[in-house]
Short mmCIF file of C-alpha atoms in Angstrom, two decimals:
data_model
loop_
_atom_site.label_atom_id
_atom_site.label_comp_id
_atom_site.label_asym_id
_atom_site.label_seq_id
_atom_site.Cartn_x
_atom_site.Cartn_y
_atom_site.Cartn_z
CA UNK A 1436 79.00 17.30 67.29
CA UNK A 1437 78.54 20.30 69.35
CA UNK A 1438 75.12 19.92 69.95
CA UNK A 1439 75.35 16.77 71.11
CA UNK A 1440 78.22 17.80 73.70
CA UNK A 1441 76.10 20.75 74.59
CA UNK A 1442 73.18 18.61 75.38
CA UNK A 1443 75.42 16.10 77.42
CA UNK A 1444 76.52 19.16 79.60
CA UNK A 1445 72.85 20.26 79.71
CA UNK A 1446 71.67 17.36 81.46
CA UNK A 1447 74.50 17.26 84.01
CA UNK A 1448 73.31 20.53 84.85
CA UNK A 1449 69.49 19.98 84.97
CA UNK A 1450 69.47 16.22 86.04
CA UNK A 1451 73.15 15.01 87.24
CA UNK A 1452 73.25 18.08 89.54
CA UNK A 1453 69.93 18.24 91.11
CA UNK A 1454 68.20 16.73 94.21
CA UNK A 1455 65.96 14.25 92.16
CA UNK A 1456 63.25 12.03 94.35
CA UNK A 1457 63.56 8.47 93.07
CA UNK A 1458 67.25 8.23 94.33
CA UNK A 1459 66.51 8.12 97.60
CA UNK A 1460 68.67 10.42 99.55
CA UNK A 1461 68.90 14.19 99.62
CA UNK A 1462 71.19 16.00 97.30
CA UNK A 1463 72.12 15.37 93.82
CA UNK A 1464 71.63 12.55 91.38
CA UNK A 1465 75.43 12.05 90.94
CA UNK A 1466 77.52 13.83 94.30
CA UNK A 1467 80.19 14.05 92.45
CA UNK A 1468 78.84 16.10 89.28
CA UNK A 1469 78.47 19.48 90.58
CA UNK A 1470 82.61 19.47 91.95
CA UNK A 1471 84.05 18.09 89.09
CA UNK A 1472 82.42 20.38 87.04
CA UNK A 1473 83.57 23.22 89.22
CA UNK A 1474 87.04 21.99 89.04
CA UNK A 1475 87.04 21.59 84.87
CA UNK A 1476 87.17 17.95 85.42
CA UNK A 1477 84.67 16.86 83.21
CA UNK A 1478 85.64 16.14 79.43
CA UNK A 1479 82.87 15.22 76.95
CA UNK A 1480 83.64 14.15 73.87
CA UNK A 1481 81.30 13.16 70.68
CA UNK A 1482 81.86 10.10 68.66
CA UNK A 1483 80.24 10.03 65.31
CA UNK A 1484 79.03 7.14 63.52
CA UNK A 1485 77.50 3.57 64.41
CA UNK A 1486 78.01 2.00 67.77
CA UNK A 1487 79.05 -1.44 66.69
CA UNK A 1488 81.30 -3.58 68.36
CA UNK A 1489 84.47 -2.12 66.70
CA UNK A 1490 83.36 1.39 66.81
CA UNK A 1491 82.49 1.02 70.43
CA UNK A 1492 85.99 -0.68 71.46
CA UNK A 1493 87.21 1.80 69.62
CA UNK A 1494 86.02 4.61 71.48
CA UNK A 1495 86.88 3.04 75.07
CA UNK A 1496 90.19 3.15 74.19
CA UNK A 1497 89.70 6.83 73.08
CA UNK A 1498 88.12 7.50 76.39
CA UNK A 1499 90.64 6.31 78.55
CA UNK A 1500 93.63 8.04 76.61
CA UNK A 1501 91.66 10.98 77.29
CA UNK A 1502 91.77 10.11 80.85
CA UNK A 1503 95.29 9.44 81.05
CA UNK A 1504 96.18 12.67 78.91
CA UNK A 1505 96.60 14.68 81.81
CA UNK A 1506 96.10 18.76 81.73
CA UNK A 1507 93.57 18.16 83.98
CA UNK A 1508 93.03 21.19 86.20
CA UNK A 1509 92.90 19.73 89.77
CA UNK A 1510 95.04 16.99 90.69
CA UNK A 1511 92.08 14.93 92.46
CA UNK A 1512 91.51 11.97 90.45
CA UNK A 1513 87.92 11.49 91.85
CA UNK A 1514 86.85 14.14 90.12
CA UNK A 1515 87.99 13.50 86.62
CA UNK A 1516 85.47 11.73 84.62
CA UNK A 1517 85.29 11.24 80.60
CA UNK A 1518 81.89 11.00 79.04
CA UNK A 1519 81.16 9.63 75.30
CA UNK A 1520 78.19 11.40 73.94
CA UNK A 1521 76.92 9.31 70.40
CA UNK A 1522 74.98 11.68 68.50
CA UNK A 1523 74.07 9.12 66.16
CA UNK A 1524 72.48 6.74 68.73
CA UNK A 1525 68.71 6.76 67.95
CA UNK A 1526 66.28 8.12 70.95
CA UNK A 1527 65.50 5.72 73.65
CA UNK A 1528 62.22 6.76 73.30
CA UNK A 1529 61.54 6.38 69.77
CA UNK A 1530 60.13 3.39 67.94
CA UNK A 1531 62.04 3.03 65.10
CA UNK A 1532 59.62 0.97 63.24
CA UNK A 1533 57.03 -1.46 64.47
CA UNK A 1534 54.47 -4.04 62.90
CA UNK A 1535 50.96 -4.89 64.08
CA UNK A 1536 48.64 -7.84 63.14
CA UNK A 1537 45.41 -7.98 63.72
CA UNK A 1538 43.15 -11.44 63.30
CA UNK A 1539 39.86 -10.44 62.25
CA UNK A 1540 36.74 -13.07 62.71
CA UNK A 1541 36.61 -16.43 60.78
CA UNK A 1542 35.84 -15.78 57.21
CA UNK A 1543 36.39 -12.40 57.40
CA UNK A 1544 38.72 -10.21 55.05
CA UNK A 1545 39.42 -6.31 55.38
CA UNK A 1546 38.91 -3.71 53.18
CA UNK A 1547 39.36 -0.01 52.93
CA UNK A 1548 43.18 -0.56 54.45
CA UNK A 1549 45.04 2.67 55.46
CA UNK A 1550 48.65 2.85 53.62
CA UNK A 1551 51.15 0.93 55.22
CA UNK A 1552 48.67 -2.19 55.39
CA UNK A 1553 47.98 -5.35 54.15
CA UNK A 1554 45.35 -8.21 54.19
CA UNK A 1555 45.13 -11.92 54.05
CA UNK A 1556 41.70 -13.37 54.84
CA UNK A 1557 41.79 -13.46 58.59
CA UNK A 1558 44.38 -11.15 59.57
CA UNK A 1559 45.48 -7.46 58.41
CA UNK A 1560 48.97 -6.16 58.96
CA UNK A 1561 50.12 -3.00 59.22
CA UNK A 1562 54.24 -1.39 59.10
CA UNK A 1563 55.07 1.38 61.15
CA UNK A 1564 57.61 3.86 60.34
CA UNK A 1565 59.59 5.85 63.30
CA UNK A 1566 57.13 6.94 66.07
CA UNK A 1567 58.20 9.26 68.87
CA UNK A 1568 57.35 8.66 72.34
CA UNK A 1569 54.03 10.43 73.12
CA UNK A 1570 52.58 10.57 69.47
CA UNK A 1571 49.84 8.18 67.72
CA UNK A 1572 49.70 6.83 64.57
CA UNK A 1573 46.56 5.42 63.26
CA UNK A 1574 45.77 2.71 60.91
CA UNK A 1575 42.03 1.69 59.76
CA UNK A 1576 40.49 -1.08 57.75
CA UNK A 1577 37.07 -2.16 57.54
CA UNK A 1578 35.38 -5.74 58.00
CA UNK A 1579 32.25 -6.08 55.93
CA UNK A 1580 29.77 -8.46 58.14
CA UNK A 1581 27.64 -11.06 56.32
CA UNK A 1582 23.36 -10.53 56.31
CA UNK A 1583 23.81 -13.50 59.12
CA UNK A 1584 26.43 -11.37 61.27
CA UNK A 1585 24.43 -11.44 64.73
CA UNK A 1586 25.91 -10.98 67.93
CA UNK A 1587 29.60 -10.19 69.13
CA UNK A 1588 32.58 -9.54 66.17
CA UNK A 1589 35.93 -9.60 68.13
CA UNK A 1590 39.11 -8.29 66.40
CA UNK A 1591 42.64 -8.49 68.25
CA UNK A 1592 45.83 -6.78 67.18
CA UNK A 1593 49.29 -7.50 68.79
CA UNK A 1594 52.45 -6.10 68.11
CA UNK A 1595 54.51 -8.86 66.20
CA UNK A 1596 57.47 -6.93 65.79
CA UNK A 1597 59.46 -3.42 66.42
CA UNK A 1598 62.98 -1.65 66.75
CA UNK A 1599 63.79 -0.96 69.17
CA UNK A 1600 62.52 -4.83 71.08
CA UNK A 1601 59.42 -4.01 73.64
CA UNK A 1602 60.57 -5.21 76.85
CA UNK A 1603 57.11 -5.16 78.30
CA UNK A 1604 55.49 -8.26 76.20
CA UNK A 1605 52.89 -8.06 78.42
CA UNK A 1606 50.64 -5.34 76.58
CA UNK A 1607 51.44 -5.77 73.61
CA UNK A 1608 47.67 -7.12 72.45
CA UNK A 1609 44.29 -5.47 72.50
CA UNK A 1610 41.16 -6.49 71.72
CA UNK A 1611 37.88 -4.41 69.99
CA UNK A 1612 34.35 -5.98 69.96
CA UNK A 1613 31.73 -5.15 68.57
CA UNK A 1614 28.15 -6.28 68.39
CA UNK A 1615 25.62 -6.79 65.22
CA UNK A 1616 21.99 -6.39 66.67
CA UNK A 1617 20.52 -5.94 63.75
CA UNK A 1618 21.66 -6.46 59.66
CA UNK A 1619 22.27 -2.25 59.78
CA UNK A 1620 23.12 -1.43 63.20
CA UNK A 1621 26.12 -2.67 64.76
CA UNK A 1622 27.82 -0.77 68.30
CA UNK A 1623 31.74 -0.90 68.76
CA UNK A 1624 33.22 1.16 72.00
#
């Protein structure tokens, strides 16, 4: 609980408190940051535990008794603020899980699947355990090609589901093609 009270603090002080250039204006992300926490008037509290409806009613209504408890060290309301910090929240920028399909050429079924995959004839799909933002995780298979296999061999994967929801839809599919020139020599990018 400490941490996560120490980290809220932390990023008043390094974010809340600066000059940042996206807001548009010179001086600090939040004005009133920097005074408030001068005057004390800043109270950050941790609440354990899921975030559901009940637990989060519960914990505005913990808030603002905090807020009306009083001791606060300067008298101007304005700079008296009450911030939840939820330790137990997962990172905004961590998938939690995710799940890709990929629709292989018709006919065609994988083999040689990483762990964490499966296949049906014509599509292979593969779970995804938590992935932070910034890392990779790869999954292979293999598509054996028939003695006729000439020409292109087109495989598309899309994202068909993931926790957190991607908001962005938009590239959530990609595309690898390859082409057979000859029974033993194939080229992929």
């Amino acid at each position: 609980m400490v941490e996560a009270v120490e980290e809220a603090v932390g990023w008043f002080e390094t974010y809340l408190c600066r000059p940042h250039e996206g807001v548009g204006r010179p001086g600090a992300v939040c004005p009133f940051m920097v005074p408030a926490l001068r005057a004390d008037g800043v109270r950050v509290q941790a609440f354990p535990g899921g975030a559901g409806l009940d637990g989060l009613l519960s914990m505005v209504d913990a808030m603002v008794e905090v807020l009306r408890g009083g001791g606060w060290p300067t008298f101007n309301r304005a700079l008296h603020a009450v911030v939840a910090a939820l330790p137990d929240l997962p990172h905004a920028d961590t998938v939690s899980s995710a799940t890709l399909t990929a629709t292989l050429p018709p006919g065609a079924t994988a083999t040689n699947l990483s762990a964490g995959c499966t296949t049906t004839p014509g599509t292979v799909t593969c779970a995804y355990g938590p992935i932070a933002n910034g890392t990779a995780v790869n999954r292979t298979f293999r598509v054996p090609l028939s003695l006729l296999s000439l020409g292109p061999v087109q495989v598309t994967a899309t994202r068909t589901a993931s926790s957190p929801t991607d908001p962005n839809t938009a590239d959530d599919t990609g595309s690898a093609t390859c082409t057979v020139l000859f029974i033993l020599l194939a080229t992929c990018p």
